[in-house]
Amino acid sequence: QVQLVESGGGLVQPGGSLRLSCAASGITLGNYAVGWFRRAPGKAREGVACIGMSVGITYYADSAKGRFTISKDNAKNTVYLQIDNLKPEDTGVYYCTAALNCRVVSDERSDYWGQGTQVTVSS
């Protein structure tokens, strides 16, 4: 059974940082592209970042460039999303997803999705 489990969310003040984790079981993330999406309150889910199977291949939404960093640790079968200088508009539920490539991820046609982790940015 394939599971993606997100963790690392929480309540943080504006300007703070978080590192979200997406740990996989049942699949090897090194064989997949892995993306992060978020759903802000009252808004549609949006993709924020994706990391491909090949080393060094990453994509970011315009809203994520400069503050978000996606990385993969194949030994731990985990993908991370580092978010710096958090802003209230970053509030939402963050989901990770795994698929054949980042194009499939961006089309939201991924094979696997996690349940999400809540990020709340507030003073």
PDB file of C-alpha atoms in Angstrom, residues 6-22 35-39 46-49 60-71 79-96 117-121:
ATOM      1  CA  GLU A   6       3.193  15.084   5.202  1.00  0.00           C
ATOM      2  CA  SER A   7       4.468  16.631   8.408  1.00  0.00           C
ATOM      3  CA  GLY A   8       6.104  19.790   9.678  1.00  0.00           C
ATOM      4  CA  GLY A   9       3.204  22.180   9.457  1.00  0.00           C
ATOM      5  CA  GLY A  10       2.088  24.401  12.288  1.00  0.00           C
ATOM      6  CA  LEU A  11       1.454  27.920  13.459  1.00  0.00           C
ATOM      7  CA  VAL A  12       4.252  30.343  12.696  1.00  0.00           C
ATOM      8  CA  GLN A  13       4.646  34.094  12.796  1.00  0.00           C
ATOM      9  CA  PRO A  14       5.171  36.117   9.629  1.00  0.00           C
ATOM     10  CA  GLY A  15       8.813  36.075   8.643  1.00  0.00           C
ATOM     11  CA  GLY A  16       9.384  32.655  10.144  1.00  0.00           C
ATOM     12  CA  SER A  17      10.359  29.427   8.433  1.00  0.00           C
ATOM     13  CA  LEU A  18       9.070  25.901   8.188  1.00  0.00           C
ATOM     14  CA  ARG A  19      10.328  22.720   6.635  1.00  0.00           C
ATOM     15  CA  LEU A  20       7.618  20.399   5.468  1.00  0.00           C
ATOM     16  CA  SER A  21       8.353  16.715   4.951  1.00  0.00           C
ATOM     17  CA  CYS A  22       6.720  14.186   2.679  1.00  0.00           C
ATOM     18  CA  GLY A  35       5.276  18.017  -6.074  1.00  0.00           C
ATOM     19  CA  TRP A  36       3.819  20.200  -3.376  1.00  0.00           C
ATOM     20  CA  PHE A  37       0.428  21.844  -3.627  1.00  0.00           C
ATOM     21  CA  ARG A  38      -1.412  24.067  -1.234  1.00  0.00           C
ATOM     22  CA  ARG A  39      -5.028  24.941  -0.678  1.00  0.00           C
ATOM     23  CA  GLU A  46      -2.423  25.393  -6.465  1.00  0.00           C
ATOM     24  CA  GLY A  47       0.921  23.826  -7.246  1.00  0.00           C
ATOM     25  CA  VAL A  48       3.894  25.480  -5.627  1.00  0.00           C
ATOM     26  CA  ALA A  49       6.895  23.307  -6.440  1.00  0.00           C
ATOM     27  CA  TYR A  60       8.467  26.639  -8.769  1.00  0.00           C
ATOM     28  CA  ALA A  61       5.296  28.620  -9.102  1.00  0.00           C
ATOM     29  CA  ASP A  62       5.883  32.344  -9.414  1.00  0.00           C
ATOM     30  CA  SER A  63       4.427  32.781  -5.931  1.00  0.00           C
ATOM     31  CA  ALA A  64       7.024  30.369  -4.554  1.00  0.00           C
ATOM     32  CA  LYS A  65      10.182  31.577  -6.255  1.00  0.00           C
ATOM     33  CA  GLY A  66      12.768  32.958  -3.880  1.00  0.00           C
ATOM     34  CA  ARG A  67      11.195  31.680  -0.640  1.00  0.00           C
ATOM     35  CA  PHE A  68      10.432  28.014  -1.291  1.00  0.00           C
ATOM     36  CA  THR A  69      13.009  25.286  -1.773  1.00  0.00           C
ATOM     37  CA  ILE A  70      12.119  21.733  -2.684  1.00  0.00           C
ATOM     38  CA  SER A  71      14.608  18.930  -2.131  1.00  0.00           C
ATOM     39  CA  VAL A  79      10.906  15.101  -0.048  1.00  0.00           C
ATOM     40  CA  TYR A  80      11.113  18.420   1.746  1.00  0.00           C
ATOM     41  CA  LEU A  81       9.681  21.860   1.184  1.00  0.00           C
ATOM     42  CA  GLN A  82      11.555  24.627   2.960  1.00  0.00           C
ATOM     43  CA  ILE A  83       9.538  27.814   3.232  1.00  0.00           C
ATOM     44  CA  ASP A  84      11.281  30.967   4.396  1.00  0.00           C
ATOM     45  CA  ASN A  85       9.991  34.441   5.178  1.00  0.00           C
ATOM     46  CA  LEU A  86       6.489  33.067   5.621  1.00  0.00           C
ATOM     47  CA  LYS A  87       3.602  35.374   4.840  1.00  0.00           C
ATOM     48  CA  PRO A  88      -0.039  35.211   5.917  1.00  0.00           C
ATOM     49  CA  GLU A  89      -0.985  34.343   2.337  1.00  0.00           C
ATOM     50  CA  ASP A  90       1.048  31.142   2.682  1.00  0.00           C
ATOM     51  CA  THR A  91      -1.596  29.845   5.073  1.00  0.00           C
ATOM     52  CA  GLY A  92      -3.260  26.677   3.894  1.00  0.00           C
ATOM     53  CA  VAL A  93      -3.094  22.921   3.754  1.00  0.00           C
ATOM     54  CA  TYR A  94       0.010  21.651   1.990  1.00  0.00           C
ATOM     55  CA  TYR A  95      -0.117  18.373   0.095  1.00  0.00           C
ATOM     56  CA  CYS A  96       2.593  16.325  -1.518  1.00  0.00           C
ATOM     57  CA  THR A 117      -0.378  19.305   6.687  1.00  0.00           C
ATOM     58  CA  GLN A 118      -1.760  22.612   7.915  1.00  0.00           C
ATOM     59  CA  VAL A 119       0.370  25.738   7.784  1.00  0.00           C
ATOM     60  CA  THR A 120      -0.935  28.829   9.505  1.00  0.00           C
ATOM     61  CA  VAL A 121       0.966  32.094   9.341  1.00  0.00           C
TER      62      VAL A 121
END
